[in-house]
Short mmCIF file of C-alpha atoms in Angstrom, two decimals:
data_model
loop_
_atom_site.label_atom_id
_atom_site.label_comp_id
_atom_site.label_asym_id
_atom_site.label_seq_id
_atom_site.Cartn_x
_atom_site.Cartn_y
_atom_site.Cartn_z
CA MET A 1 -11.55 21.87 -22.11
CA TYR A 2 -8.20 21.12 -23.72
CA TYR A 3 -5.29 19.37 -22.10
CA THR A 4 -1.68 19.48 -23.15
CA ASN A 5 1.50 17.54 -22.61
CA LYS A 6 2.59 20.18 -20.12
CA GLU A 7 0.02 18.94 -17.60
CA ILE A 8 0.44 16.27 -14.92
CA PHE A 9 -2.22 13.68 -14.09
CA VAL A 10 -2.03 11.36 -11.11
CA LEU A 11 -3.39 7.92 -12.04
CA SER A 12 -4.36 5.52 -9.27
CA ALA A 13 -2.85 2.06 -9.71
CA VAL A 14 -4.90 -1.13 -9.53
CA GLY A 15 -5.55 -1.82 -5.84
CA CYS A 16 -4.41 1.62 -4.72
CA MET A 17 -4.71 2.66 -1.07
CA ASP A 18 -4.81 -1.04 -0.02
CA THR A 19 -8.09 -1.75 -1.80
CA GLU A 20 -8.90 -5.01 -3.57
CA ARG A 21 -7.28 -5.41 -6.99
CA ASP A 22 -9.54 -5.04 -10.03
CA GLY A 23 -12.43 -3.60 -8.06
CA LEU A 24 -14.50 -0.44 -8.23
CA GLU A 25 -13.31 0.53 -4.76
CA SER A 26 -9.85 1.14 -6.17
CA ILE A 27 -11.21 3.74 -8.59
CA LEU A 28 -13.22 5.46 -5.86
CA ALA A 29 -10.34 5.44 -3.37
CA GLY A 30 -7.99 7.00 -5.90
CA ASN A 31 -10.51 9.65 -6.78
CA ASP A 32 -11.09 10.46 -3.11
CA GLU A 33 -7.35 10.88 -2.55
CA GLY A 34 -6.79 13.33 -5.39
CA ALA A 35 -6.08 11.14 -8.43
CA LYS A 36 -7.10 12.58 -11.80
CA GLY A 37 -7.43 9.16 -13.36
CA CYS A 38 -7.13 5.43 -12.86
CA CYS A 39 -5.40 2.40 -14.33
CA LEU A 40 -7.46 -0.59 -15.41
CA SER A 41 -6.24 -4.04 -16.45
CA VAL A 42 -8.64 -5.77 -18.83
CA ASP A 43 -8.91 -9.36 -20.05
CA MET A 44 -11.50 -11.28 -22.11
CA THR A 45 -13.75 -14.14 -21.05
CA ALA A 46 -14.30 -17.19 -23.25
CA ASP A 47 -17.47 -15.60 -24.64
CA GLY A 48 -15.78 -12.29 -25.45
CA ILE A 49 -16.70 -10.09 -22.47
CA ALA A 50 -14.17 -7.53 -21.23
CA VAL A 51 -13.60 -7.75 -17.47
CA LEU A 52 -11.13 -6.33 -14.97
CA ALA A 53 -8.35 -8.87 -14.42
CA SER A 54 -4.72 -7.98 -13.81
CA ASP A 55 -3.37 -11.52 -13.54
CA GLY A 56 -5.43 -13.44 -16.09
CA TYR A 57 -7.60 -15.12 -13.48
CA CYS A 58 -10.16 -14.46 -10.79
CA VAL A 59 -10.52 -16.21 -7.44
CA ALA A 60 -13.68 -18.17 -6.73
CA ALA A 61 -15.33 -18.22 -3.32
CA ASP A 62 -13.62 -21.53 -2.51
CA GLY A 63 -10.19 -20.09 -3.35
CA THR A 64 -9.88 -21.71 -6.79
CA GLN A 65 -8.12 -19.64 -9.43
CA MET A 66 -10.20 -19.53 -12.62
CA ASN A 67 -8.46 -18.47 -15.83
CA ILE A 68 -10.49 -15.68 -17.41
CA GLY A 69 -10.16 -16.96 -20.97
CA GLU A 70 -11.37 -20.47 -20.17
CA TYR A 71 -14.85 -19.66 -18.85
CA SER A 72 -17.86 -17.63 -19.91
CA TYR A 73 -18.71 -14.44 -18.08
CA ALA A 74 -21.76 -16.11 -16.52
CA GLU A 75 -19.65 -18.98 -15.21
CA LEU A 76 -17.01 -16.66 -13.79
CA HIS A 77 -19.55 -14.32 -12.24
CA GLN A 78 -21.38 -17.17 -10.57
CA ALA A 79 -18.18 -18.44 -9.00
CA ALA A 80 -16.63 -15.02 -8.36
CA PRO A 81 -19.35 -12.35 -8.01
CA GLN A 82 -16.68 -9.70 -7.42
CA LEU A 83 -15.64 -9.87 -11.10
CA ILE A 84 -16.25 -6.45 -12.67
CA PRO A 85 -17.20 -5.86 -16.34
CA ALA A 86 -14.86 -3.34 -17.93
CA GLY A 87 -17.80 -1.21 -19.08
CA GLN A 88 -18.94 -0.73 -15.49
CA ALA A 89 -15.47 0.43 -14.44
CA ILE A 90 -15.25 2.81 -17.40
CA GLU A 91 -18.63 4.31 -16.52
CA LEU A 92 -17.52 4.87 -12.92
CA ALA A 93 -14.27 6.50 -14.07
CA ARG A 94 -16.28 8.76 -16.37
CA THR A 95 -18.51 9.74 -13.45
CA CYS A 96 -15.36 10.64 -11.51
CA GLN A 97 -14.16 12.74 -14.48
CA ALA A 98 -11.03 10.61 -14.54
CA LYS A 99 -8.50 9.83 -17.22
CA ILE A 100 -8.18 6.09 -17.88
CA ALA A 101 -5.09 4.04 -18.70
CA ILE A 102 -6.04 0.54 -19.85
CA THR A 103 -3.72 -2.46 -20.06
CA VAL A 104 -5.31 -4.82 -22.58
CA HIS A 105 -4.22 -8.44 -22.15
CA ASN A 106 -6.11 -9.56 -25.26
CA GLN A 107 -5.85 -7.22 -28.24
CA THR A 108 -9.04 -8.55 -29.80
CA LEU A 109 -10.80 -6.52 -27.11
CA LEU A 110 -9.79 -3.22 -28.71
CA PRO A 111 -12.87 -2.90 -30.99
CA GLN A 112 -15.18 -3.66 -28.06
CA LEU A 113 -13.44 -1.15 -25.82
CA ARG A 114 -13.44 1.46 -28.59
CA MET A 115 -17.19 1.03 -28.99
CA THR A 116 -17.79 1.32 -25.24
CA LEU A 117 -15.61 4.40 -24.90
CA ARG A 118 -17.06 6.08 -27.95
CA HIS A 119 -20.59 5.41 -26.70
CA VAL A 120 -19.87 7.34 -23.49
CA ASN A 121 -17.84 9.99 -25.33
CA TYR A 122 -14.66 9.02 -23.48
CA LEU A 123 -12.32 7.79 -26.17
CA ASP A 124 -10.16 10.90 -26.00
CA ASP A 125 -9.68 10.56 -22.24
CA THR A 126 -8.35 7.01 -22.47
CA ILE A 127 -4.87 5.70 -23.24
CA PHE A 128 -3.84 2.11 -23.93
CA VAL A 129 -0.64 0.82 -22.34
CA GLY A 130 1.32 -2.39 -21.88
CA LEU A 131 2.42 -2.78 -25.51
CA GLY A 132 6.02 -3.06 -26.69
CA LEU A 133 7.23 -0.34 -29.03
CA VAL A 134 6.90 -2.36 -32.23
CA GLU A 135 3.47 -3.76 -31.38
CA ALA A 136 2.26 -0.38 -30.13
CA ALA A 137 3.37 1.29 -33.36
CA ARG A 138 1.58 -1.36 -35.44
CA ILE A 139 -1.66 -0.89 -33.52
CA ALA A 140 -1.36 2.91 -33.59
CA VAL A 141 -1.01 2.90 -37.40
CA ALA A 142 -4.06 0.64 -37.73
CA ASN A 143 -6.11 2.54 -35.13
CA PRO A 144 -5.33 6.26 -35.41
CA ASP A 145 -8.30 7.16 -33.20
CA LEU A 146 -6.84 5.29 -30.20
CA HIS A 147 -4.25 6.79 -27.87
CA ILE A 148 -1.56 4.11 -27.84
CA MET A 149 1.53 4.35 -25.66
CA GLY A 150 4.65 2.33 -26.38
CA GLU A 151 6.49 0.64 -23.51
CA LEU A 152 10.14 1.64 -23.29
CA PRO A 153 12.26 -1.34 -22.14
CA ALA A 154 15.27 0.86 -21.34
CA LEU A 155 16.52 4.36 -22.02
CA PRO A 156 18.15 4.32 -25.48
CA ASP A 157 21.42 6.01 -26.38
CA ASN A 158 19.71 7.98 -29.13
CA ILE A 159 16.69 9.65 -27.58
CA ASP A 160 15.96 11.81 -30.63
CA ALA A 161 15.73 8.77 -32.92
CA LEU A 162 13.36 7.02 -30.53
CA VAL A 163 11.10 10.03 -30.18
CA SER A 164 11.12 10.65 -33.92
CA ALA A 165 10.09 7.04 -34.60
CA ALA A 166 7.32 7.25 -32.00
CA GLN A 167 6.04 10.46 -33.54
CA THR A 168 6.17 9.12 -37.08
CA THR A 169 4.19 5.98 -36.26
CA GLY A 170 1.47 7.96 -34.50
CA LEU A 171 2.06 6.87 -30.93
CA PHE A 172 0.36 8.97 -28.28
CA GLY A 173 3.46 8.76 -26.13
CA LEU A 174 5.93 6.60 -24.23
CA ARG A 175 5.62 4.73 -20.93
CA ALA A 176 8.72 3.80 -18.99
CA ALA A 177 10.21 3.00 -15.62
CA PRO A 178 10.56 6.14 -13.49
CA ALA A 179 14.37 6.07 -13.69
CA ASP A 180 14.23 6.12 -17.51
CA LEU A 181 11.96 9.17 -17.67
CA THR A 182 14.88 11.58 -17.61
CA PRO A 183 14.53 15.33 -18.16
CA ALA A 184 16.07 14.88 -21.62
CA LEU A 185 13.55 12.22 -22.66
CA VAL A 186 10.55 14.09 -21.25
CA ARG A 187 11.71 17.31 -22.92
CA ALA A 188 12.17 15.58 -26.28
CA CYS A 189 8.72 14.00 -26.04
CA ARG A 190 7.12 17.30 -25.13
CA GLN A 191 8.74 19.06 -28.08
CA ALA A 192 7.52 16.29 -30.41
CA GLY A 193 3.95 16.48 -29.11
CA LEU A 194 4.16 13.16 -27.29
CA PHE A 195 2.95 12.38 -23.77
CA THR A 196 4.91 10.48 -21.12
CA MET A 197 3.75 8.02 -18.47
CA SER A 198 5.53 6.23 -15.65
CA LEU A 199 5.23 2.67 -14.52
CA GLN A 200 3.97 2.45 -10.95
CA ALA A 201 5.90 4.55 -8.45
CA ASP A 202 5.09 4.85 -4.74
CA ASP A 203 8.28 6.18 -3.17
CA GLU A 204 8.05 9.87 -2.29
CA LYS A 205 11.46 10.78 -3.73
CA THR A 206 10.66 9.01 -6.99
CA LEU A 207 7.30 10.74 -7.19
CA GLU A 208 8.95 14.10 -6.58
CA ALA A 209 11.38 13.44 -9.42
CA LEU A 210 8.60 12.47 -11.82
CA ILE A 211 6.70 15.64 -11.00
CA ARG A 212 9.83 17.77 -11.26
CA ASN A 213 10.63 16.29 -14.67
CA GLY A 214 7.10 16.99 -15.91
CA VAL A 215 5.94 13.41 -16.59
CA ASN A 216 2.33 13.65 -17.78
CA PHE A 217 0.78 10.52 -16.29
CA ILE A 218 2.08 9.18 -12.99
CA GLU A 219 0.79 5.76 -11.95
CA THR A 220 0.86 5.20 -8.20
CA ALA A 221 -0.73 3.20 -5.42
CA ARG A 222 -0.41 6.32 -3.24
CA PRO A 223 -2.37 9.07 -5.00
CA ASP A 224 -2.73 10.81 -1.65
CA ILE A 225 1.03 11.40 -1.37
CA THR A 226 1.40 12.25 -5.06
CA ALA A 227 -1.42 14.78 -5.05
CA MET A 228 0.15 16.58 -2.09
CA LEU A 229 3.47 16.81 -3.92
CA LEU A 230 2.00 18.53 -6.97
CA PRO A 231 2.74 22.25 -7.40
CA ALA A 232 -0.01 24.67 -6.43
CA GLY A 233 -2.69 24.67 -9.09
CA GLU A 234 -1.84 21.21 -10.46
CA ALA A 235 -3.70 19.53 -7.64
CA GLU A 236 -6.96 21.21 -8.63
CA PRO A 237 -9.33 18.82 -10.43
CA HIS A 238 -9.62 19.30 -14.19
CA GLN A 239 -12.91 19.25 -16.04
CA ILE A 240 -13.38 16.51 -18.59
CA PRO A 241 -11.54 17.70 -21.71
CA LEU A 242 -13.54 17.54 -24.91
CA LEU A 243 -10.39 17.60 -27.00
CA HIS A 244 -6.66 17.50 -26.45
CA TYR A 245 -3.86 19.10 -28.31
CA ARG A 246 -0.17 18.40 -28.34
CA ASP A 247 2.36 21.16 -28.36
#
């Protein structure tokens, strides 16, 4: 099934619905409350294993903070059994038929994540976020098979120039603070075949504005509220799309 940049997908934030951060429960809770996808934050252990870690560390049973990049996966897992391999989270999201937005804290993980996603036929349902516009454009040019979103630091004076540059460099779309995702920016992105995504928003009025403006991917810790705000028909679950097209 195809999906277009006229659709809206609620993405559950890390630790949504008061669940533990960087855990599988967050994915399940978001899915149960009507999310059509989830956000994952991925870092790399000293021996090159991708794990869920939003803050660059995990907490051992004795309360010690262990930096992800300084220990092997085995060492981290022994001290903090709650540490989740990224592949396990991706598999669960696939089972939930969810879109995935991944923040990659170490870009050398991209080949590993590509391989994992391609193996489960989920590359097209995954977007990569957290990259500045210049860095995102560089990675998008070098990896045309990955859906890379550029982070917008602020709404520019010349929206058309920004959107044109994003389109030319092969970005999948733009991610920005809710206040910067204005109707004009969203409309320009839609016309250029680009997708839009918000940074986390939990306030009902903000969520209503994002939906009204037609933002494609809405990150929130309250997927229950967001799903209820969607227009009739949008709240229905989508089947896993085999392809996407941009219009």
